[in-house]
Each structure stands twice: as structure tokens, then as C-alpha cells.
XYZ file of C-alpha atoms in Angstrom:
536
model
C 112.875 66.017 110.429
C 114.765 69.044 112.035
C 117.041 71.279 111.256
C 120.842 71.064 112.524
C 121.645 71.290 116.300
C 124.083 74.085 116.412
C 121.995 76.195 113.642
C 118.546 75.761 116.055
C 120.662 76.803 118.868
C 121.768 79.623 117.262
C 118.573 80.748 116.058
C 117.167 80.067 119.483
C 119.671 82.775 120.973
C 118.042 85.343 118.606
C 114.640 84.976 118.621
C 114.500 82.910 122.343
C 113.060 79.301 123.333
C 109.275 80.302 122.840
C 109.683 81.664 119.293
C 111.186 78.770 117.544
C 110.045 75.522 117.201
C 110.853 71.874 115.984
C 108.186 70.327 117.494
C 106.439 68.137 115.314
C 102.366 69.272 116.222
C 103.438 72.716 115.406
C 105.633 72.098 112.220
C 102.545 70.136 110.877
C 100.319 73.302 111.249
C 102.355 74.724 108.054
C 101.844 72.180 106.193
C 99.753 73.588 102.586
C 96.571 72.032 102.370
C 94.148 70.293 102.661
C 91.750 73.301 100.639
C 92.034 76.769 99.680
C 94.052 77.947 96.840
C 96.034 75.821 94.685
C 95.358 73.197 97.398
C 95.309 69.479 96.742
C 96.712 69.675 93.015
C 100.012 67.829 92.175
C 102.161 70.668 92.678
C 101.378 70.433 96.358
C 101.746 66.947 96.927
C 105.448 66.685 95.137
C 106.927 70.219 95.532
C 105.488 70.784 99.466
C 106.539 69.690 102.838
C 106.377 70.413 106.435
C 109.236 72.645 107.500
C 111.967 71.374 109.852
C 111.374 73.923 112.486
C 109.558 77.123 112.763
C 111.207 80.406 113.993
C 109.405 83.778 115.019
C 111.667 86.828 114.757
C 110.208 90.203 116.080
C 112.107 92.736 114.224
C 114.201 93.277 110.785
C 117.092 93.035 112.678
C 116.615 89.875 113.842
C 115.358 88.741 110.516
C 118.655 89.804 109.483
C 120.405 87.218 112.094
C 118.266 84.739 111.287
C 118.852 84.854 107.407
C 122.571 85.019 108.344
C 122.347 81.926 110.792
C 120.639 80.169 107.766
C 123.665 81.341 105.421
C 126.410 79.821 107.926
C 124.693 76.551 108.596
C 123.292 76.135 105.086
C 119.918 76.188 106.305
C 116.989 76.714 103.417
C 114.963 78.979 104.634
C 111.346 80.397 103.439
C 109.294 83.128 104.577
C 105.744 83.187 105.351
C 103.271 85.575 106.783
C 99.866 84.270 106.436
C 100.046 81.296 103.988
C 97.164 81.988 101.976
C 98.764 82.143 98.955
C 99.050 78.064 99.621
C 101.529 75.557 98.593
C 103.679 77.926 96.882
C 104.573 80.002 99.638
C 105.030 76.722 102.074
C 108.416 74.429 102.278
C 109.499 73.442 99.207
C 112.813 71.173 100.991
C 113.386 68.631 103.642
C 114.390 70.572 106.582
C 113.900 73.747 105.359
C 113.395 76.650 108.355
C 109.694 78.503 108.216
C 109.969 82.119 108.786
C 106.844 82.962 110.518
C 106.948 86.957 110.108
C 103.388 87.818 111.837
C 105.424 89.267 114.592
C 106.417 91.349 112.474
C 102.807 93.595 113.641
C 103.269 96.733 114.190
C 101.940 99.907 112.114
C 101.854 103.911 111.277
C 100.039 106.175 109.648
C 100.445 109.005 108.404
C 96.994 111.015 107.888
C 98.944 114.011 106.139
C 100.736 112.158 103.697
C 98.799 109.744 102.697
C 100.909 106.741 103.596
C 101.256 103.904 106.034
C 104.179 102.391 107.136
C 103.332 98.251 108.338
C 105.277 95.385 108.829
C 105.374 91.711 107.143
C 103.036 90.527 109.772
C 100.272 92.912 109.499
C 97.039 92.164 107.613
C 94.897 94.415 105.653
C 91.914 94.501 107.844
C 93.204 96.965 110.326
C 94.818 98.848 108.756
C 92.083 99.432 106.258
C 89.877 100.633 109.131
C 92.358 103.009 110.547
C 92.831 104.179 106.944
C 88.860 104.694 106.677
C 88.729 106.165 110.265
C 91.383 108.969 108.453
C 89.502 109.557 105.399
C 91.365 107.538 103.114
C 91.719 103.606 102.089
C 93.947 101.044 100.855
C 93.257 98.141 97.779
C 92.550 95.059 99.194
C 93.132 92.554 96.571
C 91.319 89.430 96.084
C 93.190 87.013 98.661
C 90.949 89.428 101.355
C 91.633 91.214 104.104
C 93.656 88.605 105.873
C 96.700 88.457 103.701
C 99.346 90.097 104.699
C 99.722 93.882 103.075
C 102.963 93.648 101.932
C 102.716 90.050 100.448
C 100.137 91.173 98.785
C 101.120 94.134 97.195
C 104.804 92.134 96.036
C 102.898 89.266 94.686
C 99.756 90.469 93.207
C 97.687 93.499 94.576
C 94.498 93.518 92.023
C 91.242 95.202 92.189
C 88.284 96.200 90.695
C 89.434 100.087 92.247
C 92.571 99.366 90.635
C 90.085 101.274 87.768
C 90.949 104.278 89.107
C 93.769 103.631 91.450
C 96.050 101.836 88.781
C 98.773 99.046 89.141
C 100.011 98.002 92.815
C 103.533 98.759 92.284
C 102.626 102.157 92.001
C 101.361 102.364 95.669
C 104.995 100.847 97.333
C 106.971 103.674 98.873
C 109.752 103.121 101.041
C 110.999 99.531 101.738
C 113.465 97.910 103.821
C 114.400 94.383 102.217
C 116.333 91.652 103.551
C 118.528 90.116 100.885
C 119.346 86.189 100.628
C 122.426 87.014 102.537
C 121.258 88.866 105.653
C 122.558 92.336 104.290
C 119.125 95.131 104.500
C 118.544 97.089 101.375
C 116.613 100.178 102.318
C 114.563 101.488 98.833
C 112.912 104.658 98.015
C 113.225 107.498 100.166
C 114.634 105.038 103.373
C 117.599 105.229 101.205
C 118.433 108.534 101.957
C 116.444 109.082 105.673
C 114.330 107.859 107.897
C 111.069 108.978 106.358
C 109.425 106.574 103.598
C 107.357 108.859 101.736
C 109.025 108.039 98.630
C 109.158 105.217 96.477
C 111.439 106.062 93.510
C 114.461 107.061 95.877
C 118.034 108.066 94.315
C 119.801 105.639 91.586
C 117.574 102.872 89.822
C 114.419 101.575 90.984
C 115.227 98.354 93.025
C 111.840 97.807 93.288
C 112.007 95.608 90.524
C 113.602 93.175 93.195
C 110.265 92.655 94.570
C 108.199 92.188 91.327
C 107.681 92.854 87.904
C 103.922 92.500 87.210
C 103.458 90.283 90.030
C 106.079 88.870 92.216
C 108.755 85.817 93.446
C 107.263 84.144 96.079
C 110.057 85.181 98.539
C 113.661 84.076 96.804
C 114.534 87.096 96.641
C 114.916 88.241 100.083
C 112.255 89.194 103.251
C 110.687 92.706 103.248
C 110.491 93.408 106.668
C 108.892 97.133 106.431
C 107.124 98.852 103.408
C 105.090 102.130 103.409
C 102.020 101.320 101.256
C 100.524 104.727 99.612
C 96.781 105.555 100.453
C 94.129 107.632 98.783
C 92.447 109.968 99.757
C 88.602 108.825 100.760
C 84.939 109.996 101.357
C 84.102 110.791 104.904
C 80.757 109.267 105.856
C 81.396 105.559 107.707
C 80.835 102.163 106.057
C 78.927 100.654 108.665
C 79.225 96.515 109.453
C 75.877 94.925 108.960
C 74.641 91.460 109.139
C 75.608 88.328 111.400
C 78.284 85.418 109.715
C 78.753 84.475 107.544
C 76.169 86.878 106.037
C 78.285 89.922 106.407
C 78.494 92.995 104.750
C 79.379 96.993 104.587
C 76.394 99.127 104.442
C 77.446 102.000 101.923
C 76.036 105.421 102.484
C 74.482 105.571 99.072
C 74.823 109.570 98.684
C 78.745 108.882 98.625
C 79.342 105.190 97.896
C 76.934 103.217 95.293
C 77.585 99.824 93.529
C 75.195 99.684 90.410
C 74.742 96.672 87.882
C 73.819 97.270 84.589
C 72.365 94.602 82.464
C 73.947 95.165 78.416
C 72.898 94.431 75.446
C 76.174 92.667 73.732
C 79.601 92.183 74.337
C 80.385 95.009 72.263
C 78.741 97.331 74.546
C 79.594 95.490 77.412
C 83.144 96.522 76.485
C 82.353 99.914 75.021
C 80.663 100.757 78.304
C 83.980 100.693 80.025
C 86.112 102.693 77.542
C 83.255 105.401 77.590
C 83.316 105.342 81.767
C 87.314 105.711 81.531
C 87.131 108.627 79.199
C 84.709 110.034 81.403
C 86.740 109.720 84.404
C 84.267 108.439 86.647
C 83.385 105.760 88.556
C 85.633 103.807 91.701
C 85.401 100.881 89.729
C 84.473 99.158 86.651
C 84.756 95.256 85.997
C 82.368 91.694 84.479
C 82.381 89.099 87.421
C 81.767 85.489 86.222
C 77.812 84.426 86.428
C 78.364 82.154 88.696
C 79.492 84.568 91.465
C 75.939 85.821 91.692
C 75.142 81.950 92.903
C 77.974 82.092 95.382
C 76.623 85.734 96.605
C 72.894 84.193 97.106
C 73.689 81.319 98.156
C 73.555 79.940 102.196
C 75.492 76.694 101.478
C 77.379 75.015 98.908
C 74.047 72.543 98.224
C 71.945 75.751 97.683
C 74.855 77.263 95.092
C 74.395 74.150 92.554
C 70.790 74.276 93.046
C 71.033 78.199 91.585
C 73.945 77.100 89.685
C 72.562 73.854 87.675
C 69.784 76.505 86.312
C 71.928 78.339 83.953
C 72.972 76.967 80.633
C 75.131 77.875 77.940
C 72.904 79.718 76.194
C 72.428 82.182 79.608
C 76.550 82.388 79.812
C 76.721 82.889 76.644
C 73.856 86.291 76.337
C 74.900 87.545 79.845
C 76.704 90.611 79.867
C 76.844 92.865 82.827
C 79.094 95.764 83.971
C 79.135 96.252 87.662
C 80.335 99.913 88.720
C 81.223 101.433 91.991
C 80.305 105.123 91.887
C 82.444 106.744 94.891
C 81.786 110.588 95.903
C 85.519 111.106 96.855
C 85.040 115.362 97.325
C 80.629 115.504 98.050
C 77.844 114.638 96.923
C 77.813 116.985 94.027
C 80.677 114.902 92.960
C 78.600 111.896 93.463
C 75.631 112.983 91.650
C 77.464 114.058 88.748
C 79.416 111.238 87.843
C 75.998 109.158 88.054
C 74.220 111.202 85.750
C 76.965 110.663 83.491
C 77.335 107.548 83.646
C 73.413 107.458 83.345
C 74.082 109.204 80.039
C 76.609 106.800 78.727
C 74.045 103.589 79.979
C 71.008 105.155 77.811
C 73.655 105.778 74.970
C 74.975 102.066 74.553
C 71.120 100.275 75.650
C 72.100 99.573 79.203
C 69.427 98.712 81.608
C 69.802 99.670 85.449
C 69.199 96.404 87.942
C 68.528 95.942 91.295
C 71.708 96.259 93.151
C 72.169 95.422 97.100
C 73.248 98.515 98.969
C 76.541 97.345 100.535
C 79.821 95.629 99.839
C 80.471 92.060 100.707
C 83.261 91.884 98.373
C 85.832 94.429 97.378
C 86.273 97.042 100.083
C 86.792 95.110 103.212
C 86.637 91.439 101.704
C 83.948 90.113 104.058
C 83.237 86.821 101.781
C 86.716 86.782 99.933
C 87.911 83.478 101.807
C 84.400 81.819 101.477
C 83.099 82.850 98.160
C 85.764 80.458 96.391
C 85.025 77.256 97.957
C 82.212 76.046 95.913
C 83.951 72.607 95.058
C 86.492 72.797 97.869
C 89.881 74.452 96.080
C 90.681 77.005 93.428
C 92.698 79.137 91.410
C 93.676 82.023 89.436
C 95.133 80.173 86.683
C 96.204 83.391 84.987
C 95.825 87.083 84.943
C 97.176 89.320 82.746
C 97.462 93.470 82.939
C 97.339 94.975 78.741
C 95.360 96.783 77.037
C 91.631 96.906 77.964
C 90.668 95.323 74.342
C 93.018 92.498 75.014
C 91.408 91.723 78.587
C 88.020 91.304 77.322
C 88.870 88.496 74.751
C 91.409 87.152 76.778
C 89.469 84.713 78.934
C 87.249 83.591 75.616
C 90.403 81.369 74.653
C 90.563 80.146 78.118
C 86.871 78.880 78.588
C 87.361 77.499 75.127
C 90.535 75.491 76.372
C 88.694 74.638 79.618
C 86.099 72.448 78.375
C 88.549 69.607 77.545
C 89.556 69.298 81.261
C 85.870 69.441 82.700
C 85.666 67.335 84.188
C 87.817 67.509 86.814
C 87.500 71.299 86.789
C 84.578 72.521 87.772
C 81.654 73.104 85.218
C 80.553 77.005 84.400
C 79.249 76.877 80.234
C 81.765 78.693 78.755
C 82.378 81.654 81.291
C 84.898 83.457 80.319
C 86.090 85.259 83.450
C 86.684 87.944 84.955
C 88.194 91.487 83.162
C 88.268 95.053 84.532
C 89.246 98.021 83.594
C 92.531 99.451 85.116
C 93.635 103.186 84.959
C 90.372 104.587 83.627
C 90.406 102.375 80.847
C 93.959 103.069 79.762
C 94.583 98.970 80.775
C 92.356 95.993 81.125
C 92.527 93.101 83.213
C 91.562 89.873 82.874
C 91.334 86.829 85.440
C 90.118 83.414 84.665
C 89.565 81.261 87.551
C 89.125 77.649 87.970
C 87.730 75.211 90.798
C 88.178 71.535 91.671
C 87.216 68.922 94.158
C 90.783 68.326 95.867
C 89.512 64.677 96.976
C 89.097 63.740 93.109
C 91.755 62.922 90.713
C 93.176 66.125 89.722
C 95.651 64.965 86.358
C 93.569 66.922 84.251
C 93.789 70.213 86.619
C 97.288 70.136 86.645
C 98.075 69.435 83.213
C 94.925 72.620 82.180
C 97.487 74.768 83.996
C 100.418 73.904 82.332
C 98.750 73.938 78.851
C 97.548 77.763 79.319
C 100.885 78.631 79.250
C 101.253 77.024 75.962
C 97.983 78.535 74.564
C 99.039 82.174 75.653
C 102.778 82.076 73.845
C 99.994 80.126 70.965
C 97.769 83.199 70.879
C 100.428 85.966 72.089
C 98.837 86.646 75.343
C 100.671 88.437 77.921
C 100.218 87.310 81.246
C 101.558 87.971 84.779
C 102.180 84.560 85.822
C 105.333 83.866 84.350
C 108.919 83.672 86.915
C 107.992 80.723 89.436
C 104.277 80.290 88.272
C 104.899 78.308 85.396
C 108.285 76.382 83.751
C 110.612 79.033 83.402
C 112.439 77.314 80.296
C 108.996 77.209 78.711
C 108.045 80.864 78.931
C 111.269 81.961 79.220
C 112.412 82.048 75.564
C 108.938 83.297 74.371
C 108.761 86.524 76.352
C 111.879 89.171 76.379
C 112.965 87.102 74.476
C 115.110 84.836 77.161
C 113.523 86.482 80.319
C 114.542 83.742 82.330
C 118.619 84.212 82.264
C 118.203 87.370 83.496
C 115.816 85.899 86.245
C 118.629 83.284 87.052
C 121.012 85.537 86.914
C 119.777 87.884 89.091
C 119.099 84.704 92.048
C 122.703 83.258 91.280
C 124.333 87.395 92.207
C 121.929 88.013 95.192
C 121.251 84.302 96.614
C 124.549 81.740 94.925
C 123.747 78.996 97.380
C 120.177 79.495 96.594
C 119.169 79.441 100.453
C 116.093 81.397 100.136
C 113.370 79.538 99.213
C 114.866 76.978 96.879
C 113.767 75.409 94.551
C 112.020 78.951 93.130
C 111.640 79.890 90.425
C 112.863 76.760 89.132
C 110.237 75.395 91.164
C 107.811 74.330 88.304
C 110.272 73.301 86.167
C 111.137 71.135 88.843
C 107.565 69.425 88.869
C 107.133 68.914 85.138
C 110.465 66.671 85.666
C 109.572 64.610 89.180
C 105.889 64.140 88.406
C 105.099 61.303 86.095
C 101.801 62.332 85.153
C 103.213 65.967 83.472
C 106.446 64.514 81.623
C 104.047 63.595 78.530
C 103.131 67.591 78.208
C 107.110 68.658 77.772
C 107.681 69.468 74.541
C 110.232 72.625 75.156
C 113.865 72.216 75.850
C 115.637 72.748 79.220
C 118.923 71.915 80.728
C 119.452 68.265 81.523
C 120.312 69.516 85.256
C 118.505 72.407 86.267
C 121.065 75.297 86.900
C 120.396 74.971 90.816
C 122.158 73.943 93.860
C 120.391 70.315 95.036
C 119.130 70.298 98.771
């Protein structure tokens, strides 16, 4: 597999001989797979390939050549920065050019305004040091610190401090995009200047290119620069501690405090967080599953189902806990207050204080983020959805219920039902429900749990974020909107007609549910007898 001769050459005379590829040994290295997320499930092994060749431009400018190169030849073309959002954001055609973007390295900040200006390449993990180093930080979303910032924050971009820092879109300033045609699109303020301290800009929001609750997985274009908003911090360090993969931040606990407290029902449990939001206190506020506390003590993945295999049912089912970050953003005044309110609101509602490590392997820099999942080998967020915080905490109830008819091959957990959060001091909840799976066992059943959800949320009237590419667009497309999805197309057929970037997205899943045996028994909604896109 390659891509054409003239095309490569072409390419080649951009980027030069050492930053494209066709070689074989390297092409394989982007293949999706073989664990992480999504990894090993059907979708991989029908949608995914190896790309034809593998190019490595430096700047937007060249991105810009590049994308046009791919428009002359008719050249499919996908971009990538780190990967980790697996098989979706890999090859999806034969002979389809990677764009590697993690050249694409270089960053600013700005310690008056509050903002930092990065490139597709660069990862959260510096830049939330140099942030911290400035008195301020950025929200590092589950995928960790090693996903790129701004695929991160134009696909998903969650948090537990999204409690108090609110949804991700919020924090994108000014952009430079690449459409599907080579032409740049400069958004916000970059419309107007050279400085990005603005995200709004003149005219309509075109941010809405880049995402609606969560994002396209790159048919829409290549953003090539984004200034990502930061808030303002506490000053005293967060020191590294420990030796891998035992890591951790030590918090200085007169500024920065995680507490747990142990509650006496769900309807506290859930009261607790309204209460904290009308307060407006606390960093964060969120329920992680049970069976993260197993991951978190745990040395090996032997040791988690010897912790794990202890709980039953019964212990799911009378666990409720509401983990809060206290943060003394202006002293330790501040700091002391909010915990003695919050105190208050504990002894109020019957919640009991519990022992609580003194440092942050989780949320702030992501030390365990990549690890913590890989209990059975892959994994998923199988939904998430951003409403109101009353809606959150039932949401994952009808999930765990659903579950329990696919386990096996999903991995065990008594009924958990996820992960919710509050978001905006309360004024939203969010809720994530996430499965696992051994990728070397027969994963039917995963695949066709996933596609089912989608049926019980239109069932139940759930919103949820992963609609677009995430699931058949002619199945959720009539149910939400109404008729979402021709606006979606219609918006890739203006910007991208020969559907070059990234194709087959967001037809993608649709796609699947047609070439894979195994899911053609689930279809029970109507689509097109062709798919409305251009065949590679």
C-alpha cells in the first residue's frame, strides 16, 4: 500500500525526505491497537487500517500545502496528534495519508492574560507545568496529560474541575483552522489581529466547526493553533512524589485538599452536591465508580481482582461517596472557609469524613490516567452526557441495568453505575459510564452493548454527547433536533464535497453496522440504501 507517486513527491517537496514516509515498519506503527481505548472491538478490526504513508509538516502553512496536495491528487487524508483516542482517530481507507501533527510543538503563554497559545502537537503535561509555574492551570481531561491539548479540548475536555471551571468550549479562544480544502479560517479574535485573546470574535461563532458538545474526529478540517484559556491558580508548588508507576502530586494541604466523604443514601449523595454548588465552593465535586479505589490500591492487575472479587452487589449497591477537591485559589482564609462550610453542609446531610491520601494521582497532572484503565486490557467511555445535575445522577442506573446482559464479555462491576459530577457549581451534571473488556476474547457482545445504548437513551430520553461519528448517524439522527444529521451532512458536503478529510466520518458507524455481519441483526432504523458519501 502507498499513496500515488506524483502526490508523495509532492508532499515530499513540502515537508522534505525525512518527514514523510511510506515505509512499511513505520506505517505499521499507526496502526490502532492492540489495547487502550476502544481497542480490539469490531469497529477497529473493519473500519481501521494502516495508512499509506505518513507525512510530518512543521507549520500551518505547510499543513495548508499538504491538505491542498491531498485535494489535487485525491488523496484521503487524516490527522493525528497522539492517537490515544484509538481506532477512531487512525485510517479509516486504503491508502489514506497520516498527518502526524506533533511537529506542530511549539507554545506561549501569556501570564497576564490568562491564556496560552500551543500547537496540534503539544501535550498537556508541559504546558500544565509552565501554567502552574505562573500561578494558574489548565483541565486536563481524562485521556491524561499526554493527549494532545487541542484534541482534547475539540473532542471532549471533561473534568471533575469542570465543577467550577464549566464546559471546555468555553476555554477555546483564538483558533486558526485548516478547512478540508487547504483554505485557513482564523476564529475569535485571530480574525481581526494577531492576538488570540478572544474566542467569540466578529460575525457568528465558527466554533461550532470544531464541536458541539464534543467533537468530529477531524473531518472537518486540522486546527493547527488554538489559545486555550487558563485560570487563575494558588501559588504554593505541587511537588512530584513517589517512584513509577507509584506516582503522585503531593498537595500542600493549607491550599489544595481532596476529601472523601462516606453518605448515607443516594439522596444525599446527590443533595450533597447541589448544596456544595449553591455554596460556591469546592475545585471539584464528583462519585468515581467503586472499583477505581481497587485500581488506586492496587500494584498489579492480579492484586486489583483480588480487592475487586471482595465486593458484591450488595456493597455497590449501599456505597455512596462524594469526593471533593477543596482549592484555596486567593489564601488560606479562603481555604479554611470553604471547608468549614462544606463541614457544615457534611454534618447537615449525615456525611462522615474518611481517610483521604494527601496528593493527586489522578486529575491535576494525570499521573495514572493511561494505567488506571487497563484492568482487563481495553476500555471505553461508552457515553457521557452534559444536563442537568438530577439527570446525571440517574443516568448511569439505566446503563448498569442494560450492562448486565452483555457481562460477560464486559467486564463484571455489580451494578456500578458510573461516574457523574457536578459541572458549573451544580448548575449541570455529568455523567460517564465506562466499560472494560479483554480484547483477546470474543467481543460480539461489546460491540453490539454499544450500539444498543444508543437505542436505550432515545428509549429513556437521555441526552448524550456521543452522537455525530460516535454512533449511526441515521439512528440518532432523527431522534435528536429532530434530523440533526442533514445538517451534519450538509455542513461536510459545503466544506469537504469530495469528502477527503477523514472519510468515511461521520458516516463512519453507519458504515460498520452495514459491513459487519455480526451488527446487521441490531438495525432496526432506516437509512439510505447507499450512504450519501463518495466511495474510496
Amino acid at each position: 500500500m502507498s499513496i500515488q507517486k506524483q502526490a508523495y513527491n509532492a508532499l515530499e517537496s513540502v515537508v522534505g525526505a525525512k518527514y514523510i514516509s511510506d515505509d512499511p515498519a513505520v506505517c505499521e506503527g499507526y496502526r490502532s491497537g492492540p489495547g487502550g481505548y476502544e481497542s480490539g472491538l469490531g469497529y477497529e478490526r473493519v473500519m481501521t487500517t494502516i495508512p499509506g504513508a505518513v507525512v510530518m509538516p512543521k507549520t500551518t502553512e505547510e499543513v495548508q500545502k499538504v491538505v491542498k496536495i491531498c485535494n489535487r491528487y485525491k488523496v484521503a487524508y487524516v490527522p493525528y496528534s497522539t492517537g490515544f483516542y484509538g481506532p477512531r482517530s487512525h485510517c479509516h481507507v486504503e491508502n489514506e495519508l497520516l498527518i502526524d501533527l506533533k511537529r506542530l510543538n511549539s507554545f506561549e503563554i501569556d501570564e497576564k492574560h490568562f491564556h496560552i497559545v500551543v500547537g496540534s502537537g503539544v501535550i498537556y503535561s508541559p504546558i500544565q507545568q509552565e501554567a502552574m509555574n505562573k500561578g494558574a492551570y489548565v483541565i486536563i481531561g481524562g485521556g491524561g496529560a499526554q493527549a494532545s491539548a487541542i484534541a482534547n479540548l475539540i473532542g471532549d475536555g471533561w473534568s471533575p474541575l469542570s465543577h467550577r471551571i464549566g464546559l471546555p468550549h468555553r476555554r477555546i479562544l483564538g483558533t486558526e483552522l485548516v478547512l478540508p480544502d487547504g483554505e485557513l479560517v482564523k476564529m475569535g479574535s485571530l480574525a481581526e489581529g494577531s492576538d488570540p485573546f478572544w474566542g467569540d470574535g466578529p460575525g457568528p461563532d465558527l466554533r461550532g466547526l470544531l464541536r458541539g458538545f464534543t467533537g468530529l474526529r477531524g473531518c472537518l478540517g486540522i486546527v493547527t493553533k488554538m489559545a486555550i484559556k487558563t485560570l487563575p491558580f494558588q501559588p504554593e508548588p505541587l511537588v512530584p512524589t513517589g517512584v513509577a508507576p507509584n506516582t503522585a502530586l503531593a498537595l500542600p494541604q493549607k491550599r489544595v485538599k481532596w476529601v472523601n466523604f462516606q453518605m448515607p443514601s443516594k439522596a444525599a449523595q446527590v443533595k450533597a452536591m447541589f448544596e456544595i454548588g449553591k455554596a460556591e465552593i469546592a475545585g471539584a465535586v464528583t462519585k468515581v465508580p467503586l472499583f477505581w479505589r481497587a485500581i488506586a490500591k492496587a500494584e498489579c492487575k492480579e492484586e486489583f481482582w483480588e480487592i475487586w472479587g471482595k465486593e458484591t452487589e450488595e456493597s455497590i449497591k449501599n456505597f455512596f461517596i462524594v469526593r471533593v477537591l477543596l482549592i484555596g485559589y486567593t489564601s488560606e482564609e479562603q481555604m479554611q472557609y470553604d471547608e468549614n462550610v462544606l463541614n457544615d453542609i457534611m454534618t447537615e446531610l449525615g456525611g462522615i469524613a474518611r481517610p483521604t491520601k494527601p496528593s493527586d494521582e489522578s486529575w491535576i497532572k494525570n499521573a495514572d490516567s493511561a494505567g488506571m484503565w487497563l484492568m482487563c486490557g481495553s476500555y471505553i467511555s461508552v457515553d457521557y452526557i452534559i444536563e442537568s445535575l438530577s439527570q446525571a445522577t440517574v443516568h448511569g442506573e439505566s446503563y448498569a441495568d442494560l450492562k448486565k446482559k452483555y457481562t460477560p464479555p464486559l467486564m463484571p462491576d455489580n451494578g456500578d453505575p458510573g461516574w457523574f459530577q457536578s459541572f458549573e457549581l451544580g448548575h449541570q451534571g455529568y455523567s460517564e459510564f465506562l466499560v472494560y473488556w479483554d480484547q483477546d476474547e470474543d467481543t460480539t457482545g461489546v460491540d453490539h452493548f454499544y450500539l444498543e445504548t444508543a437505542k436505550m437513551n432515545i428509549k429513556e430520553r437521555f441526552y448524550t454527547s456521543l452522537l455525530g461519528p460516535h454512533q449511526p448517524l441515521y439512528l440518532t439522527g432523527p431522534m435528536y433536533g429532530p434530523n440533526y444529521h442533514e445538517w451534519l451532512l450538509k455542513v461536510k458536503d459545503e466544506f469537504d464535497p469530495i469528502w477527503v478529510c477523514h472519510p468515511p466520518v461521520p458516516l463512519a458507524h453507519d458504515d460498520f453496522v452495514e459491513r459487519a455481519e455480526w451488527m446487521k441483526s441490531l438495525k432496526d432504523w432506516e437509512s439510505p440504501k447507499k450512504l450519501p458519501m463518495p466511495k474510496w
